[in-house]
mmCIF file of C-alpha atoms in Angstrom:
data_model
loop_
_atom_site.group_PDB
_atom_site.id
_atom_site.type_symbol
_atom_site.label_atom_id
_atom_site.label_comp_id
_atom_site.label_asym_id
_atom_site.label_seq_id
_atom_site.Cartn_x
_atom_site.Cartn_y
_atom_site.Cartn_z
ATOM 1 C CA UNK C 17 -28.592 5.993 19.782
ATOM 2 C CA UNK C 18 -27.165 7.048 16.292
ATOM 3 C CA UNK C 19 -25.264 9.577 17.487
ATOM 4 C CA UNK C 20 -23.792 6.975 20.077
ATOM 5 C CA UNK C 21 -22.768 4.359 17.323
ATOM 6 C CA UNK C 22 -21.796 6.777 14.535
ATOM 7 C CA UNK C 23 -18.835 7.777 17.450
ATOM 8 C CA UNK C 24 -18.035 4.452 18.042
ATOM 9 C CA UNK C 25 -17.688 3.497 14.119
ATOM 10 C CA UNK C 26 -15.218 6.762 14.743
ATOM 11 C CA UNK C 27 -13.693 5.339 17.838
ATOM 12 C CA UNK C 28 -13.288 2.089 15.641
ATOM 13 C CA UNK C 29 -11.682 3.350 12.497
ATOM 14 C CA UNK C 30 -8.836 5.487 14.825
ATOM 15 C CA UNK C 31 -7.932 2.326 16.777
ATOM 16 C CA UNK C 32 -7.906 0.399 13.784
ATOM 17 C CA UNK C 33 -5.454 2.903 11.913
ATOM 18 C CA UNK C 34 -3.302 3.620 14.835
ATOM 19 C CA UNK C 35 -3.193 -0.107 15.912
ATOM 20 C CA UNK C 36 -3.064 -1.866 12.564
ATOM 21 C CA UNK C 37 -2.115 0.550 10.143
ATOM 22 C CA UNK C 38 0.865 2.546 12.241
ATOM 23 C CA UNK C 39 1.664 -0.694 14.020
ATOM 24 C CA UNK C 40 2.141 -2.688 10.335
ATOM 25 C CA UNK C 41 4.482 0.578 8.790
ATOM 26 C CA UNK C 42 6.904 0.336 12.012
ATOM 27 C CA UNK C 43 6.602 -3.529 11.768
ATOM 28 C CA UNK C 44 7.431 -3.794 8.036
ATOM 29 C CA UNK C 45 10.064 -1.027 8.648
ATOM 30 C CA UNK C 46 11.726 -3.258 11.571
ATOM 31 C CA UNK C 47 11.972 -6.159 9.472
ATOM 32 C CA UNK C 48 12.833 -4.309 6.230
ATOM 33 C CA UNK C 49 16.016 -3.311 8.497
ATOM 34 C CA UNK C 50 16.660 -6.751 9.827
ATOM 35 C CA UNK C 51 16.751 -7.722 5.953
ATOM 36 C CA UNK C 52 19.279 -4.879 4.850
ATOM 37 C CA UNK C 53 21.346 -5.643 7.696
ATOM 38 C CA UNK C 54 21.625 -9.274 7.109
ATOM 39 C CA UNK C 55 22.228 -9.030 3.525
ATOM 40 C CA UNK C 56 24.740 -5.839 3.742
ATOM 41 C CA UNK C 57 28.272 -6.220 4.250
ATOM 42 C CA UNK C 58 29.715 -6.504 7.165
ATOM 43 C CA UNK C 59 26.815 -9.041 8.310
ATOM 44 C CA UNK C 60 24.939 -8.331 10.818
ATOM 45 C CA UNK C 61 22.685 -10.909 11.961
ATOM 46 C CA UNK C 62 19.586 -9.571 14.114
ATOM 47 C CA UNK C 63 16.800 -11.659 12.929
ATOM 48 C CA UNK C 64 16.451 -14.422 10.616
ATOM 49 C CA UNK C 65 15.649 -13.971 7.083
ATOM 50 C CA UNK C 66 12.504 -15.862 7.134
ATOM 51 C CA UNK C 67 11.005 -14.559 9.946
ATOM 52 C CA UNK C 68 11.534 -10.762 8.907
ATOM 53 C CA UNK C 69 9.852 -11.516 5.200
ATOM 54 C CA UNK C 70 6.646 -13.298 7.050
ATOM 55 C CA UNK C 71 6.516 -10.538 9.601
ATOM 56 C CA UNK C 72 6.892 -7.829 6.692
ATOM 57 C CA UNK C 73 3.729 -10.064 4.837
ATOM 58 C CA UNK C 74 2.163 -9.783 7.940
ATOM 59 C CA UNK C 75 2.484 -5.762 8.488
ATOM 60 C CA UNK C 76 0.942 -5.147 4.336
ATOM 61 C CA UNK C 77 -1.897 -7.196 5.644
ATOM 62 C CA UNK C 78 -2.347 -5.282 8.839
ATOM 63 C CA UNK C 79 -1.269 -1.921 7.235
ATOM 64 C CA UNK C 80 -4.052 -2.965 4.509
ATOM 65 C CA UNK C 81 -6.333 -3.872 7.111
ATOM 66 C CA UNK C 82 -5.618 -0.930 9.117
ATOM 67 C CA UNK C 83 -6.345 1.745 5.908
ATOM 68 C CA UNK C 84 -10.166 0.076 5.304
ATOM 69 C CA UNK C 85 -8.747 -1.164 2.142
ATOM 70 C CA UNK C 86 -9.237 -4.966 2.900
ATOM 71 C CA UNK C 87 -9.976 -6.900 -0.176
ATOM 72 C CA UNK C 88 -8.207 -4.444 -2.904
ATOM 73 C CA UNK C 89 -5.048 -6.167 -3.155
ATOM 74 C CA UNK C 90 -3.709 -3.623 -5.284
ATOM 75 C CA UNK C 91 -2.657 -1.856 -2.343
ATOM 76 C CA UNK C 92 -0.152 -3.927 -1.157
ATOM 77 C CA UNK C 93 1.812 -2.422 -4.246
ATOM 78 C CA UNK C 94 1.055 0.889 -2.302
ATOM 79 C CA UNK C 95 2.067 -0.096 0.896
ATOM 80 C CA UNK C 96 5.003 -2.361 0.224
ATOM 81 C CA UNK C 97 6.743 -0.342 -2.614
ATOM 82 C CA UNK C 98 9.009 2.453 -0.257
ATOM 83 C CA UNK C 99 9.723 -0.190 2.041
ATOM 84 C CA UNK C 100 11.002 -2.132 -0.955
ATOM 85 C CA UNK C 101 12.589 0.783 -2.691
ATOM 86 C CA UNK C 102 15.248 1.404 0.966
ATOM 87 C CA UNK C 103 16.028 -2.338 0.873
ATOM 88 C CA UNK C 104 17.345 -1.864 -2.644
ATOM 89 C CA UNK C 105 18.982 1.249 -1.944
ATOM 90 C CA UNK C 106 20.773 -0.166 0.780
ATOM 91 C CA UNK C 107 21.731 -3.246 -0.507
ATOM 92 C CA UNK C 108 22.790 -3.068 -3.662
ATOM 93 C CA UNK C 109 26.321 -1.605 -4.379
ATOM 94 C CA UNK C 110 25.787 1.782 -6.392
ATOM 95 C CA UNK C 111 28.477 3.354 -8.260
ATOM 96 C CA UNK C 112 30.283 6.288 -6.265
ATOM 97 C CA UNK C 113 29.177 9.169 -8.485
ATOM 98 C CA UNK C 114 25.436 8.343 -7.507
ATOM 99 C CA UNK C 115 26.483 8.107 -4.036
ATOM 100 C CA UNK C 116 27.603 11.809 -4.647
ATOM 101 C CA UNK C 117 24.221 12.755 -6.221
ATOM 102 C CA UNK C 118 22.284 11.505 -3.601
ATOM 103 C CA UNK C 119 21.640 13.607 -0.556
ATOM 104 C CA UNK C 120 19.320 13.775 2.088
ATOM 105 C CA UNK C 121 16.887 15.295 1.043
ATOM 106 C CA UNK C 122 16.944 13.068 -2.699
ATOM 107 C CA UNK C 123 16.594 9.837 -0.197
ATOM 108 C CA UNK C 124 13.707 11.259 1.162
ATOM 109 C CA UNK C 125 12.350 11.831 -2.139
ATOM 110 C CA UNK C 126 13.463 8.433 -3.056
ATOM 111 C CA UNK C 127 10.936 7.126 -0.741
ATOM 112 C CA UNK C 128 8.311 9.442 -1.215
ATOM 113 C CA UNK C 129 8.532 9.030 -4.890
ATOM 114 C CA UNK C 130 7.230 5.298 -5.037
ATOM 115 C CA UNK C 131 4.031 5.598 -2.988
ATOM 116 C CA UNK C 132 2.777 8.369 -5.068
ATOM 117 C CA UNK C 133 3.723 6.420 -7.999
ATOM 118 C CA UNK C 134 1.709 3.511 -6.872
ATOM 119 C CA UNK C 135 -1.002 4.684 -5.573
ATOM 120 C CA UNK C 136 -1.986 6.864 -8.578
ATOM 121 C CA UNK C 137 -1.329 3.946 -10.547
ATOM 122 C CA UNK C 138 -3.518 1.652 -8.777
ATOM 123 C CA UNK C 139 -6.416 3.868 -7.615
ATOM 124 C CA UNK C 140 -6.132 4.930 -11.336
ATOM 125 C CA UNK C 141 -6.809 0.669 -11.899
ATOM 126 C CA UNK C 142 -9.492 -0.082 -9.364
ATOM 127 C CA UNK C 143 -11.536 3.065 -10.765
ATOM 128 C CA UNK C 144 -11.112 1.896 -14.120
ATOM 129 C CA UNK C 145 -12.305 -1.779 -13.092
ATOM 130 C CA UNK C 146 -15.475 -0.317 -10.785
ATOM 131 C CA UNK C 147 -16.028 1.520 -13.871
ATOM 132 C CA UNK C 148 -16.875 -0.851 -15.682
ATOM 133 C CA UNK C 149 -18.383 -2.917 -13.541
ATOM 134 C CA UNK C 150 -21.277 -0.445 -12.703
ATOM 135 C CA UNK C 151 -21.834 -0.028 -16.795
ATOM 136 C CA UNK C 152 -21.866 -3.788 -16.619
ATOM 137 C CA UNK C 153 -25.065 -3.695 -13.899
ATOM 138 C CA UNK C 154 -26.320 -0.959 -16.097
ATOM 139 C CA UNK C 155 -26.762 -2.810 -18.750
ATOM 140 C CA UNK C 156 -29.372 -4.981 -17.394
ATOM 141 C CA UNK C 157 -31.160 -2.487 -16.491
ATOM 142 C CA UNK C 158 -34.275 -1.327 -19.353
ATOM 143 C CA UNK C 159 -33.729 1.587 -21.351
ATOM 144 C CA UNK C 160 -35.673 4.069 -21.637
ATOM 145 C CA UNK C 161 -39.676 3.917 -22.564
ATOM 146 C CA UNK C 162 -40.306 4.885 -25.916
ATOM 147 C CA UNK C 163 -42.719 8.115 -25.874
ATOM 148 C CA UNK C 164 -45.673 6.804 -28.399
ATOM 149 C CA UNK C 165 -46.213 3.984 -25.695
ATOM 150 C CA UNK C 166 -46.589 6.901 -22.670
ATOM 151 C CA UNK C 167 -49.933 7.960 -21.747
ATOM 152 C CA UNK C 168 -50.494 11.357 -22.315
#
């Protein structure tokens, strides 16, 4: 019987990354593009504004969801930042000499760049803060018995 649920828990966490977690990147990457092309010149207007920024909310939470990282909202930093990082490349006007500096291959790096970033920066935090709550619980705890009141 343990053998049975320990493959469904398995069974579970794979459906739950490929629905929730794949499903939320392509959904915050759909409405990251509806956003770039409605704020872009020439105007394009695919989907409204405020329906592609609650349907991006919506993909963090299920990407967040979809990782097992529900309830460490640091993440969404993680998660959100690329995304984030293409809209402003795309919508703001850069000056022509960065246009020439910027390749392929430094776009993809662009977007790399800012997960990495993030998430060392906020596993870096949530260590730090379970840190100290575990020397917080230890402190309860009694120290150690003084050896002349062992029996020997």
């Amino acid at each position: 019987m343990s053998a049975a649920r320990a493959l469904a828990g398995k069974v579970w966490i794979a459906f739950r990354f490929v629905v929730f977690g794949v499903g939320g990147f392509v959904l915050i990457w759909i409405s990251m593009l509806s956003l770039v092309m409605e704020f872009s010149s020439p105007r394009e207007h695919w989907m409204s504004p405020y329906l592609a920024l609650v349907l991006a909310f919506v993909a963090a939470l299920m990407m967040l969801f979809g990782v097992g990282e529900w309830g460490r909202w640091g993440y969404l930093l993680v998660l959100v930042s690329s995304p984030l990082v293409a809209f402003l490349s795309f919508v703001i006007a850069w000056p022509k000499w960065l246009d020439d500096l910027m390749g392929k291959d430094s776009f993809i790096l662009l977007l790399a760049l800012p997960f990495i970033l993030t998430y060392i920066a906020v596993r870096r935090y949530y260590r730090r803060r379970d840190s100290k709550r575990s020397s917080a619980l230890n402190e309860d705890l009694p120290g150690p018995i003084p050896e002349e009141q062992t029996t020997k």
